[in-house]
XYZ file of C-alpha atoms in Angstrom:
738
model
C 46.277 -59.201 -19.990
C 47.093 -59.861 -23.632
C 50.257 -61.055 -25.323
C 51.426 -58.386 -27.782
C 53.626 -60.012 -30.428
C 55.571 -57.476 -32.483
C 55.915 -57.703 -36.239
C 59.330 -56.361 -37.225
C 61.662 -56.759 -40.207
C 63.674 -59.154 -42.358
C 64.086 -62.759 -41.177
C 62.262 -62.380 -37.834
C 59.229 -60.972 -39.661
C 59.279 -63.822 -42.181
C 59.414 -66.335 -39.332
C 56.395 -64.655 -37.735
C 54.283 -65.548 -40.772
C 55.011 -69.203 -40.049
C 54.980 -69.289 -36.240
C 52.216 -66.849 -35.307
C 49.309 -69.104 -36.428
C 50.659 -71.799 -34.096
C 50.900 -69.341 -31.206
C 47.362 -68.080 -31.758
C 45.901 -71.588 -31.969
C 47.638 -72.891 -28.850
C 47.140 -69.748 -26.751
C 43.462 -69.549 -27.667
C 42.791 -72.870 -25.926
C 43.764 -71.297 -22.586
C 41.872 -68.052 -23.079
C 44.990 -66.044 -23.896
C 44.522 -63.310 -26.497
C 47.460 -62.715 -28.832
C 47.618 -59.492 -30.820
C 50.263 -58.159 -33.190
C 51.682 -54.671 -33.592
C 53.721 -53.692 -36.641
C 56.848 -51.791 -35.562
C 58.865 -52.548 -38.690
C 60.924 -49.787 -40.259
C 58.404 -49.440 -43.097
C 55.466 -49.134 -40.714
C 57.332 -46.623 -38.573
C 58.004 -44.513 -41.687
C 54.409 -44.635 -42.913
C 53.057 -43.730 -39.479
C 54.903 -40.399 -39.730
C 53.025 -39.235 -42.854
C 49.287 -39.941 -42.487
C 48.338 -36.744 -44.315
C 50.244 -37.798 -47.422
C 48.661 -41.248 -47.673
C 45.251 -42.498 -48.727
C 42.939 -43.793 -46.037
C 43.694 -47.366 -47.103
C 47.451 -46.758 -46.922
C 47.554 -45.227 -43.452
C 48.993 -47.263 -40.617
C 48.730 -46.618 -36.884
C 51.734 -45.483 -34.871
C 52.079 -48.817 -33.107
C 55.429 -47.940 -31.588
C 53.958 -44.923 -29.797
C 51.051 -47.078 -28.622
C 53.381 -49.729 -27.226
C 55.524 -47.044 -25.617
C 52.518 -45.968 -23.569
C 51.567 -49.580 -22.838
C 55.101 -50.258 -21.545
C 54.475 -47.749 -18.774
C 51.525 -49.749 -17.419
C 51.201 -52.959 -15.361
C 49.232 -54.522 -18.247
C 52.208 -54.612 -20.629
C 53.171 -58.061 -21.904
C 55.166 -57.399 -25.057
C 57.245 -59.859 -27.066
C 59.730 -57.798 -29.045
C 61.493 -59.388 -32.007
C 64.680 -57.922 -33.530
C 64.020 -54.911 -35.735
C 66.081 -52.839 -38.153
C 67.971 -50.016 -36.461
C 68.176 -48.102 -39.686
C 71.293 -46.415 -40.972
C 70.837 -43.619 -43.509
C 71.401 -45.957 -46.499
C 68.813 -48.404 -45.127
C 66.359 -45.588 -44.451
C 66.759 -44.236 -47.983
C 66.293 -47.714 -49.450
C 63.088 -48.229 -47.456
C 61.759 -44.830 -48.560
C 62.490 -45.626 -52.204
C 60.767 -49.015 -51.927
C 57.652 -47.494 -50.371
C 57.533 -44.721 -52.974
C 57.772 -47.275 -55.781
C 54.849 -49.139 -54.197
C 52.672 -46.035 -54.473
C 53.141 -44.405 -51.073
C 53.508 -40.630 -51.604
C 56.036 -40.039 -48.846
C 58.759 -37.414 -49.306
C 62.408 -38.056 -50.119
C 64.879 -37.939 -47.249
C 66.101 -34.314 -47.201
C 69.891 -34.253 -46.975
C 70.013 -30.470 -46.478
C 66.506 -29.296 -45.596
C 65.800 -25.716 -46.659
C 62.019 -25.318 -46.437
C 59.640 -25.889 -43.541
C 58.264 -28.987 -45.279
C 61.756 -30.402 -45.758
C 62.671 -29.695 -42.145
C 59.496 -31.409 -40.994
C 60.214 -34.422 -43.202
C 63.787 -34.622 -41.935
C 62.591 -34.510 -38.318
C 60.058 -37.248 -39.037
C 62.655 -39.489 -40.655
C 65.208 -38.806 -37.938
C 62.664 -40.026 -35.399
C 62.553 -43.506 -36.962
C 66.184 -44.081 -37.898
C 68.756 -45.783 -35.716
C 67.650 -47.210 -32.409
C 64.157 -45.738 -32.529
C 62.331 -48.734 -31.063
C 64.351 -49.800 -28.046
C 64.366 -46.525 -26.080
C 60.588 -46.312 -26.433
C 59.828 -49.839 -25.228
C 62.570 -50.284 -22.657
C 60.843 -48.848 -19.608
C 62.818 -51.287 -17.503
C 66.295 -52.688 -17.079
C 67.571 -55.824 -18.766
C 67.974 -59.322 -17.346
C 69.642 -61.335 -20.095
C 70.960 -64.878 -19.690
C 71.371 -68.250 -21.365
C 68.558 -70.581 -20.282
C 69.813 -73.707 -18.533
C 68.461 -75.975 -21.300
C 70.247 -73.966 -23.997
C 73.531 -73.895 -22.063
C 73.287 -77.649 -21.466
C 72.710 -78.245 -25.161
C 75.661 -76.035 -26.144
C 77.952 -78.007 -23.848
C 76.745 -81.332 -25.233
C 76.801 -80.142 -28.859
C 79.572 -77.507 -29.051
C 79.754 -75.103 -31.946
C 82.993 -74.530 -33.821
C 85.637 -72.168 -32.442
C 88.658 -71.038 -34.439
C 92.080 -71.893 -33.056
C 94.101 -68.955 -31.733
C 97.824 -68.658 -32.364
C 100.179 -67.149 -29.768
C 101.776 -65.408 -32.757
C 98.568 -63.698 -33.835
C 99.151 -60.101 -34.884
C 95.491 -59.146 -34.450
C 94.982 -56.341 -31.984
C 92.579 -53.624 -30.883
C 93.606 -49.979 -31.113
C 91.810 -46.973 -29.678
C 92.354 -43.275 -28.990
C 94.312 -42.295 -25.884
C 93.232 -38.651 -25.941
C 90.751 -36.360 -27.676
C 87.841 -38.832 -27.572
C 84.573 -38.970 -25.628
C 86.102 -41.027 -22.833
C 88.871 -38.561 -22.035
C 86.770 -35.396 -22.319
C 83.691 -36.509 -20.414
C 82.385 -34.375 -17.574
C 79.346 -35.189 -15.481
C 77.039 -33.681 -12.895
C 74.110 -34.898 -10.780
C 71.196 -32.471 -10.496
C 69.922 -32.071 -6.935
C 66.623 -30.597 -8.131
C 64.455 -30.844 -11.203
C 65.397 -28.250 -13.795
C 65.193 -27.229 -17.421
C 68.513 -27.064 -19.234
C 69.558 -25.827 -22.644
C 72.569 -26.576 -24.804
C 74.222 -23.644 -26.562
C 77.245 -22.958 -28.727
C 79.162 -19.684 -28.445
C 81.380 -18.950 -31.441
C 84.707 -17.139 -31.234
C 82.992 -13.877 -32.253
C 80.455 -14.212 -29.436
C 77.547 -15.432 -31.573
C 75.339 -17.746 -29.512
C 73.501 -20.614 -31.226
C 71.048 -22.657 -29.175
C 71.585 -26.308 -30.104
C 68.799 -27.643 -27.879
C 66.461 -25.123 -26.280
C 64.857 -27.369 -23.704
C 66.273 -30.340 -21.818
C 64.067 -31.190 -18.819
C 65.782 -33.152 -16.044
C 64.500 -34.723 -12.841
C 65.892 -34.438 -9.357
C 68.804 -36.836 -8.950
C 69.370 -37.153 -12.707
C 72.905 -37.483 -14.074
C 73.823 -35.356 -17.090
C 77.082 -35.903 -18.996
C 78.832 -34.026 -21.757
C 81.790 -35.031 -23.902
C 83.479 -34.060 -27.138
C 85.427 -36.042 -29.721
C 88.065 -33.943 -31.466
C 87.966 -34.039 -35.261
C 91.692 -33.295 -35.485
C 92.597 -35.975 -32.937
C 90.347 -38.478 -34.723
C 91.864 -37.780 -38.140
C 95.398 -38.044 -36.775
C 94.555 -41.305 -35.026
C 92.999 -42.836 -38.153
C 95.933 -41.816 -40.361
C 98.332 -43.368 -37.880
C 96.374 -46.638 -37.758
C 96.157 -46.902 -41.545
C 99.922 -46.498 -41.824
C 100.513 -48.981 -39.005
C 98.207 -51.590 -40.558
C 100.152 -51.301 -43.798
C 103.486 -51.645 -41.983
C 102.335 -54.665 -39.963
C 100.660 -56.399 -42.909
C 97.309 -56.777 -41.140
C 93.812 -55.965 -42.321
C 92.457 -52.522 -41.520
C 88.968 -52.628 -40.016
C 86.796 -50.065 -38.252
C 84.239 -51.156 -35.661
C 81.440 -48.783 -34.707
C 77.740 -48.760 -33.819
C 76.404 -46.609 -36.635
C 72.840 -47.840 -36.132
C 72.367 -47.256 -32.413
C 74.733 -44.257 -32.138
C 72.959 -42.862 -35.134
C 74.431 -39.331 -35.072
C 78.000 -39.697 -33.852
C 79.128 -43.011 -35.338
C 78.167 -42.383 -38.975
C 80.219 -39.178 -38.761
C 83.171 -41.117 -37.327
C 82.695 -43.749 -40.037
C 82.844 -41.001 -42.658
C 86.154 -39.807 -41.235
C 87.505 -43.355 -41.589
C 86.417 -43.505 -45.238
C 88.062 -40.144 -45.929
C 91.220 -41.166 -44.069
C 91.673 -44.350 -46.101
C 90.914 -42.555 -49.383
C 92.627 -39.328 -48.308
C 94.188 -38.604 -51.716
C 90.832 -39.168 -53.441
C 89.007 -36.666 -51.241
C 91.902 -34.202 -51.318
C 91.853 -34.051 -55.109
C 88.208 -34.722 -55.919
C 86.353 -33.647 -52.784
C 84.531 -30.811 -54.526
C 83.453 -33.052 -57.383
C 82.127 -35.652 -54.975
C 80.297 -33.035 -52.931
C 78.678 -31.673 -56.081
C 76.834 -34.978 -56.627
C 75.928 -35.507 -52.969
C 78.548 -38.157 -52.178
C 78.667 -38.428 -48.387
C 81.456 -40.455 -46.815
C 79.303 -40.912 -43.689
C 77.030 -43.131 -45.791
C 80.000 -45.279 -46.772
C 82.060 -46.005 -49.852
C 79.113 -47.721 -51.563
C 77.184 -44.450 -51.446
C 80.170 -42.583 -52.875
C 80.488 -45.072 -55.732
C 76.783 -44.758 -56.507
C 77.032 -40.959 -56.576
C 79.865 -41.185 -59.118
C 77.302 -42.229 -61.735
C 76.088 -38.618 -61.781
C 79.488 -37.275 -62.908
C 80.744 -37.018 -66.498
C 82.406 -40.213 -67.708
C 85.916 -38.750 -67.816
C 85.717 -37.398 -64.258
C 84.144 -40.609 -63.020
C 86.934 -42.686 -64.532
C 89.574 -40.486 -62.934
C 88.023 -40.853 -59.485
C 87.576 -44.606 -59.889
C 91.256 -44.857 -60.837
C 92.194 -42.839 -57.734
C 90.104 -45.163 -55.558
C 91.830 -48.215 -57.046
C 95.182 -46.556 -56.435
C 94.256 -46.053 -52.766
C 93.475 -49.753 -52.492
C 96.927 -50.554 -53.877
C 98.881 -48.126 -51.726
C 96.955 -48.608 -48.471
C 96.636 -51.596 -46.153
C 94.344 -54.435 -47.150
C 90.796 -53.830 -45.977
C 88.738 -56.321 -44.004
C 85.861 -57.569 -46.137
C 82.168 -57.953 -45.424
C 81.638 -59.956 -48.629
C 84.828 -60.910 -50.451
C 83.023 -62.343 -53.476
C 81.165 -59.088 -54.097
C 84.042 -56.786 -53.167
C 82.169 -55.281 -50.208
C 84.725 -53.873 -47.779
C 84.580 -52.836 -44.139
C 84.169 -49.238 -45.362
C 81.324 -49.753 -47.836
C 78.217 -49.428 -45.636
C 78.178 -48.141 -42.044
C 75.505 -50.617 -40.946
C 77.415 -53.633 -42.320
C 80.008 -53.694 -39.524
C 78.310 -53.248 -36.178
C 80.824 -53.654 -33.390
C 78.835 -55.928 -31.094
C 78.355 -58.403 -33.965
C 81.620 -57.974 -35.878
C 84.054 -58.186 -32.959
C 82.637 -61.404 -31.417
C 82.577 -63.003 -34.870
C 86.253 -62.154 -35.366
C 87.204 -63.354 -31.870
C 85.383 -66.632 -32.494
C 87.232 -66.994 -35.836
C 90.803 -67.065 -34.516
C 90.866 -63.289 -34.145
C 90.795 -62.878 -37.906
C 88.648 -61.288 -40.596
C 88.239 -62.032 -44.294
C 90.476 -60.441 -46.913
C 89.804 -59.710 -50.582
C 91.065 -63.172 -51.505
C 88.380 -64.784 -49.339
C 90.993 -65.914 -46.831
C 91.135 -65.209 -43.106
C 93.877 -62.832 -41.997
C 95.018 -61.094 -38.822
C 93.458 -57.668 -38.404
C 93.788 -54.309 -36.740
C 90.462 -53.650 -34.994
C 90.076 -49.864 -34.906
C 87.647 -48.663 -32.206
C 88.139 -44.884 -32.092
C 86.402 -43.969 -28.807
C 88.118 -45.664 -25.872
C 85.096 -45.758 -23.532
C 84.592 -49.517 -23.945
C 87.388 -50.590 -26.288
C 89.166 -52.329 -23.407
C 86.494 -55.062 -23.475
C 87.633 -56.232 -26.891
C 91.320 -55.435 -26.395
C 91.474 -57.586 -23.259
C 89.510 -60.404 -24.887
C 91.799 -60.494 -27.923
C 94.876 -60.509 -25.647
C 93.358 -63.206 -23.412
C 92.628 -65.515 -26.351
C 96.098 -64.953 -27.775
C 97.617 -66.031 -24.464
C 95.195 -68.777 -23.413
C 93.690 -69.956 -26.683
C 90.069 -70.158 -27.763
C 87.342 -70.794 -25.241
C 85.856 -74.287 -25.017
C 82.025 -74.192 -25.216
C 81.836 -77.584 -23.472
C 83.398 -76.277 -20.271
C 83.227 -72.478 -20.185
C 81.088 -70.686 -17.637
C 78.197 -68.416 -18.465
C 78.028 -64.619 -18.196
C 74.484 -63.326 -17.709
C 73.950 -59.579 -17.789
C 71.955 -57.067 -15.793
C 71.867 -53.968 -17.976
C 71.009 -50.355 -17.153
C 68.819 -49.222 -20.039
C 65.481 -47.995 -18.677
C 64.186 -44.595 -19.748
C 66.890 -44.031 -22.401
C 69.729 -44.409 -19.921
C 73.289 -43.515 -20.920
C 74.849 -43.114 -24.375
C 72.037 -44.730 -26.334
C 69.893 -41.866 -25.103
C 72.220 -39.229 -26.541
C 70.969 -39.033 -30.140
C 68.953 -35.860 -29.790
C 71.805 -34.223 -27.890
C 74.665 -35.009 -30.296
C 75.952 -32.336 -32.678
C 78.645 -31.939 -35.301
C 80.077 -28.526 -34.434
C 79.951 -25.903 -37.184
C 82.525 -23.416 -35.835
C 85.190 -23.116 -33.164
C 84.028 -21.862 -29.791
C 82.459 -23.248 -26.647
C 79.525 -25.591 -25.998
C 77.766 -25.242 -22.670
C 74.969 -26.967 -20.789
C 73.157 -24.140 -19.048
C 70.506 -24.099 -16.318
C 67.736 -22.050 -17.895
C 66.447 -20.766 -14.556
C 69.552 -18.900 -13.460
C 71.862 -19.013 -16.485
C 74.548 -20.978 -14.625
C 76.865 -23.221 -16.641
C 76.799 -26.869 -15.546
C 79.082 -28.419 -18.181
C 81.376 -26.801 -20.749
C 83.802 -27.763 -23.538
C 86.008 -25.835 -25.950
C 85.343 -27.094 -29.475
C 86.707 -26.816 -33.005
C 84.790 -26.973 -36.264
C 83.955 -30.586 -37.102
C 84.185 -31.855 -33.519
C 81.396 -34.159 -32.305
C 79.828 -33.027 -29.035
C 77.244 -35.018 -27.121
C 75.324 -35.017 -23.874
C 73.392 -37.857 -22.319
C 71.148 -38.434 -19.340
C 70.616 -41.173 -16.778
C 67.693 -40.887 -14.412
C 67.850 -41.874 -10.767
C 64.981 -44.381 -10.652
C 66.471 -46.699 -13.322
C 69.791 -46.808 -11.409
C 68.051 -47.790 -8.172
C 66.055 -50.467 -10.020
C 69.246 -51.701 -11.726
C 71.021 -52.175 -8.389
C 68.017 -54.024 -6.957
C 67.859 -56.305 -10.003
C 71.596 -57.064 -9.800
C 71.385 -58.029 -6.127
C 68.293 -60.123 -6.817
C 70.068 -62.071 -9.586
C 73.190 -62.546 -7.455
C 71.082 -63.979 -4.643
C 69.066 -66.192 -6.998
C 72.160 -67.688 -8.649
C 74.929 -67.459 -6.049
C 77.235 -66.048 -8.723
C 79.415 -62.960 -8.196
C 77.927 -59.744 -9.570
C 80.412 -57.305 -11.088
C 79.512 -53.660 -11.696
C 81.575 -52.553 -14.725
C 82.223 -48.985 -13.576
C 85.351 -46.842 -13.729
C 85.910 -44.284 -10.963
C 88.160 -42.230 -13.269
C 85.438 -41.683 -15.871
C 83.152 -38.681 -15.261
C 79.849 -40.465 -15.809
C 80.803 -43.620 -13.926
C 81.977 -41.623 -10.914
C 78.501 -40.097 -10.600
C 76.784 -43.455 -11.103
C 79.034 -45.033 -8.482
C 77.861 -42.573 -5.852
C 74.333 -43.836 -6.382
C 75.350 -47.504 -6.671
C 77.134 -47.438 -3.328
C 74.169 -45.691 -1.680
C 71.622 -48.152 -3.070
C 73.775 -51.224 -2.401
C 73.884 -50.168 1.240
C 70.083 -50.404 1.292
C 70.153 -54.009 0.026
C 70.770 -57.231 1.912
C 74.068 -58.341 0.374
C 75.218 -60.660 3.182
C 76.865 -63.722 1.683
C 76.959 -62.216 -1.807
C 80.038 -61.321 -3.833
C 79.609 -57.831 -5.280
C 82.556 -56.307 -7.144
C 83.068 -52.890 -8.760
C 85.733 -52.921 -11.493
C 86.659 -50.744 -14.507
C 86.148 -52.240 -17.953
C 89.611 -53.731 -18.445
C 89.768 -55.355 -15.000
C 86.174 -56.547 -15.196
C 86.913 -58.163 -18.565
C 89.969 -60.004 -17.265
C 88.122 -61.146 -14.125
C 85.143 -62.432 -16.122
C 87.207 -64.113 -18.848
C 89.339 -65.965 -16.300
C 86.253 -67.239 -14.496
C 84.580 -68.256 -17.776
C 87.712 -70.156 -18.834
C 87.620 -71.978 -15.485
C 83.968 -72.905 -15.954
C 82.682 -70.370 -13.437
C 79.683 -68.081 -13.879
C 79.799 -64.294 -13.434
C 76.958 -61.770 -13.567
C 77.995 -58.671 -15.495
C 76.201 -55.561 -14.257
C 76.691 -52.890 -16.887
C 75.447 -49.734 -18.502
C 73.501 -49.587 -21.722
C 76.280 -49.876 -24.309
C 78.193 -52.615 -22.515
C 74.909 -54.461 -22.113
C 74.723 -54.631 -25.896
C 78.363 -55.592 -26.292
C 78.491 -58.275 -23.603
C 75.213 -59.922 -24.519
C 76.640 -60.628 -27.958
C 80.269 -61.381 -27.076
C 79.746 -63.998 -24.390
C 76.736 -65.776 -25.944
C 78.544 -66.063 -29.276
C 81.441 -67.768 -27.483
C 79.200 -69.835 -25.185
C 76.315 -70.750 -27.488
C 77.461 -69.863 -30.996
C 74.865 -67.090 -31.293
C 73.250 -64.402 -29.185
C 69.840 -65.325 -30.635
C 69.599 -68.134 -28.062
C 69.632 -65.798 -25.074
C 66.633 -65.232 -22.847
C 66.098 -61.487 -22.539
C 63.650 -60.338 -19.873
C 62.916 -56.684 -19.181
C 60.928 -56.334 -15.946
C 59.230 -53.013 -16.677
C 59.415 -50.522 -13.840
C 55.637 -50.069 -13.600
C 54.907 -53.776 -13.353
C 54.602 -54.967 -16.930
C 56.957 -57.211 -18.886
C 58.961 -56.883 -22.099
C 60.435 -60.064 -23.514
C 63.080 -59.691 -26.211
C 63.980 -62.502 -28.544
C 67.647 -62.152 -29.412
C 69.790 -60.426 -32.011
C 68.983 -59.880 -35.671
C 72.411 -58.998 -37.052
C 72.445 -61.904 -39.515
C 68.831 -61.392 -40.593
C 69.622 -59.724 -43.969
C 71.686 -62.701 -45.155
C 68.855 -65.032 -44.218
C 66.417 -63.062 -46.361
C 68.819 -63.188 -49.286
C 68.982 -66.975 -49.041
C 65.204 -67.301 -48.818
C 64.673 -65.194 -51.927
C 67.316 -67.171 -53.806
C 66.549 -70.704 -52.574
C 63.289 -70.604 -50.575
C 65.180 -71.746 -47.490
C 65.032 -69.680 -44.298
C 67.724 -70.561 -41.798
C 66.554 -68.076 -39.138
C 66.418 -69.828 -35.755
C 63.278 -68.901 -33.783
C 64.666 -70.260 -30.518
C 64.640 -66.749 -29.067
C 60.942 -66.455 -29.868
C 60.233 -69.814 -28.190
C 62.076 -68.774 -25.034
C 60.459 -65.342 -24.855
C 56.959 -66.695 -25.456
C 57.305 -69.273 -22.668
C 58.297 -66.609 -20.138
C 55.583 -64.262 -21.415
C 52.946 -66.949 -20.842
C 54.247 -67.641 -17.337
C 54.175 -63.908 -16.602
C 50.587 -63.650 -17.836
C 49.554 -66.722 -15.850
C 50.815 -65.142 -12.661
C 49.246 -61.747 -13.389
C 45.845 -63.108 -14.476
C 45.753 -66.198 -12.265
C 45.444 -68.323 -15.404
C 46.781 -71.816 -14.590
C 46.215 -72.952 -18.172
C 48.655 -70.316 -19.447
C 51.233 -71.522 -16.902
C 50.898 -75.086 -18.190
C 51.151 -73.784 -21.756
C 54.407 -71.963 -20.953
C 55.973 -74.932 -19.153
C 55.029 -77.268 -21.994
C 56.615 -74.866 -24.477
C 59.862 -75.002 -22.489
C 59.712 -78.807 -22.564
C 59.061 -78.760 -26.310
C 61.997 -76.411 -26.881
C 64.285 -78.783 -24.989
C 63.089 -81.720 -27.097
C 63.622 -79.737 -30.289
C 67.216 -78.969 -29.299
C 67.995 -82.525 -28.229
C 66.629 -83.912 -31.494
C 68.717 -81.462 -33.543
C 65.752 -79.898 -35.286
C 66.911 -76.308 -35.340
C 67.118 -74.831 -38.856
C 69.940 -75.965 -41.106
C 71.958 -73.631 -43.297
C 71.642 -75.933 -46.313
C 68.834 -75.847 -48.839
C 66.768 -79.029 -48.906
C 67.245 -79.648 -45.186
C 65.047 -78.574 -42.291
C 64.609 -74.818 -42.222
C 62.727 -72.331 -40.029
C 59.344 -73.627 -41.165
C 60.270 -77.231 -40.441
C 61.582 -76.251 -37.039
C 58.238 -74.569 -36.308
C 56.417 -77.772 -37.249
C 58.470 -79.856 -34.832
C 58.033 -77.257 -32.105
C 54.249 -77.452 -32.631
C 54.366 -81.258 -32.533
C 56.420 -81.430 -29.352
C 54.414 -78.635 -27.730
C 51.153 -80.474 -28.408
C 52.661 -83.740 -27.160
C 53.934 -82.094 -23.978
C 50.494 -80.601 -23.328
C 48.773 -83.913 -24.008
C 51.139 -85.744 -21.655
C 51.108 -83.283 -18.735
C 49.015 -84.163 -15.667
C 48.512 -80.715 -14.113
C 45.475 -79.892 -16.258
C 43.520 -82.909 -17.465
C 41.083 -80.850 -19.523
C 43.912 -79.229 -21.422
C 45.542 -82.602 -22.027
C 42.310 -83.857 -23.627
C 42.123 -80.761 -25.837
C 45.648 -81.187 -27.213
C 45.795 -84.980 -27.503
C 44.038 -85.139 -30.908
C 46.325 -82.464 -32.346
C 49.410 -84.261 -31.039
C 48.221 -87.500 -32.652
C 47.379 -85.805 -35.939
C 50.710 -83.996 -36.257
C 52.643 -87.158 -35.375
C 50.704 -89.206 -37.908
C 51.275 -86.632 -40.650
C 54.948 -85.941 -39.810
C 56.466 -87.407 -42.967
C 53.894 -85.753 -45.214
C 54.307 -82.332 -43.591
C 58.111 -82.450 -43.651
C 57.966 -83.514 -47.293
C 55.709 -80.600 -48.169
C 57.968 -78.144 -46.325
C 61.185 -79.403 -47.929
C 59.659 -79.921 -51.363
C 59.244 -76.209 -52.036
C 62.909 -75.444 -51.451
C 65.545 -74.867 -54.103
C 63.731 -72.242 -56.167
C 63.638 -68.412 -56.027
C 60.646 -66.728 -54.414
C 59.260 -63.206 -54.594
C 58.237 -61.460 -51.362
C 56.861 -58.368 -53.056
C 59.305 -56.153 -51.198
C 62.149 -56.186 -48.722
C 61.208 -53.576 -46.147
C 57.461 -53.882 -46.795
C 56.681 -57.384 -48.017
C 53.422 -58.443 -49.611
C 51.922 -60.206 -46.604
C 49.640 -62.491 -48.625
C 52.562 -63.690 -50.759
C 54.714 -64.088 -47.669
C 52.014 -66.158 -45.950
C 52.028 -68.520 -48.923
C 55.813 -68.776 -48.887
C 56.135 -69.265 -45.146
C 53.167 -71.666 -44.830
C 53.686 -74.060 -47.761
C 52.319 -77.229 -46.105
C 48.563 -77.671 -46.734
C 48.544 -80.553 -44.271
C 50.040 -78.533 -41.428
C 47.906 -75.498 -42.241
C 44.742 -77.578 -42.079
C 45.724 -79.178 -38.785
C 46.367 -75.807 -37.153
C 43.362 -73.975 -38.601
C 40.919 -76.815 -37.827
C 42.304 -77.080 -34.297
């Protein structure tokens, strides 16, 4: 078995240039092969167009390769955070690659020819959450390692103080959304389905001709009403203005890559309603698309005549004056909550606001109470209850609060994150049906209006059974209550619950506390226990898995990057994920400006240790087991000594943290008594790194404070990046000679 270490994007990719040589050197001494696979956004794009590239430019489709590997017992994949590309990010990556000489096509907004349709399909296959559904052939076991939790309690991060008078609040739709329209069915037998739209005049349009399903598979359908959405947004904008709070929209435009950008576009149009009412045709004529955000609209204005452009800019400024204040992503640069759909991702933005007194930043660079607008109500109760709880009970205390590990249903594209290829913006009023192709029977059906968003999603039986088994296993291993976050009144959850109850009955649950609660009740139950210092296992579907494994770690640990994320793959392999990359773009900006990378590789350390232990067990390699245990010890020492990366230039950064990890790892291996031969191998390296500590740290800090050039953002020059991320000749020599 090999360790496959993924090369991804932004800060995690930069960190790989520094840390990977250490991994390869240490692992090699125990006979462990480490290989990399490039699944970055740029590599995923290039892999789609081999015929348009020179032989030297072509790259393999590593994601497809790893997807097949994940279905085998030999899989041992360490997956770093990658870009889940929004349309603006995708277009920027395409432009960068084209400027570097790669003859790939433009992104076709409205494909007309066969070539354009093929290009659009290729690009659609790599945007949004393209990586995770391919690799996640298992369910998620995500938790804070004991050493990390202990450190967080001893060295608590800052938490903003909550006021009982806080006007911040969550608002969501009470009708006309996905939650309230959802219908669901479980297929007794394998079948082939199709999705079709019948217009008012009887014209039938097949939206998806073939949808194969397995026996026991759950299929859902739901529709979000355009008219209900627009009315809701208009009401919330007026209410934010009346209450004097910031207006902010919180969506998942990267993962829900079809539906949420459309919803985001409605929010942009709602806030700037007068602008689009008067100048909509002008904006459309230059390709301005509200779904890409206000920044895209402003860029498109450059194509209009000066007089028209000035008039629209004046109308936009007028909307700012007459509407509620907008929450800001970057106050100094004037970047609002509505500028870029991928800038405000709900599972990152909401925990950050909750940690910061329930407030967001305004245009004056001051924190202010906010209206958190979450249009679809499926999971909004999580954040609504948390905001209300903090208002009543105050901020959580990281030194005493309990931990909330998660067992997440995500295998084989389970639930909403598997709905992308079955989500449609409806062109005309009529009916959308899910039809059994064999006999023409209608399984699910909705009346729709033009502009509505209709979606279907699937959840296979085997992942649900595995999910239940994993939840019971974790409850037994920890003694903590396990709570299934399922709502009997929701169509999908009702079908899942039938299976959960059946499979729980097959498990030995004697002495265990197993609860089944809807989102709001589960949130209150878990928050109360966390406040009291008690641990609770959250057992959730795919979307809540994402939300909870950011919310609770950010309150407990200060960041979700410090979580241990294990995916026991259903066919016997292992996938080890290394945390969240939501802040990665800002880290790259700082590196380019100051040659200081504050990315914390703790997630990589944790994942690598578990990966080595997994390999040791599979291959009966005791040296790999010792290597993994020593890495855990080294990580604990690193935390205790406060040698995680600093935010400030001139202080220890990611590269310095990697040096100390290497030092402590070598020392732990030299000191261990389980494998005397290995101790002898690592003792000289431990002595050399310790002796050269001051020199190495000086070389690493001495390069900081000056701009650097990576040769690209989405597709860096790897030779230049190696030089930037490995600036210590002394450390480089020690590792390479070892």
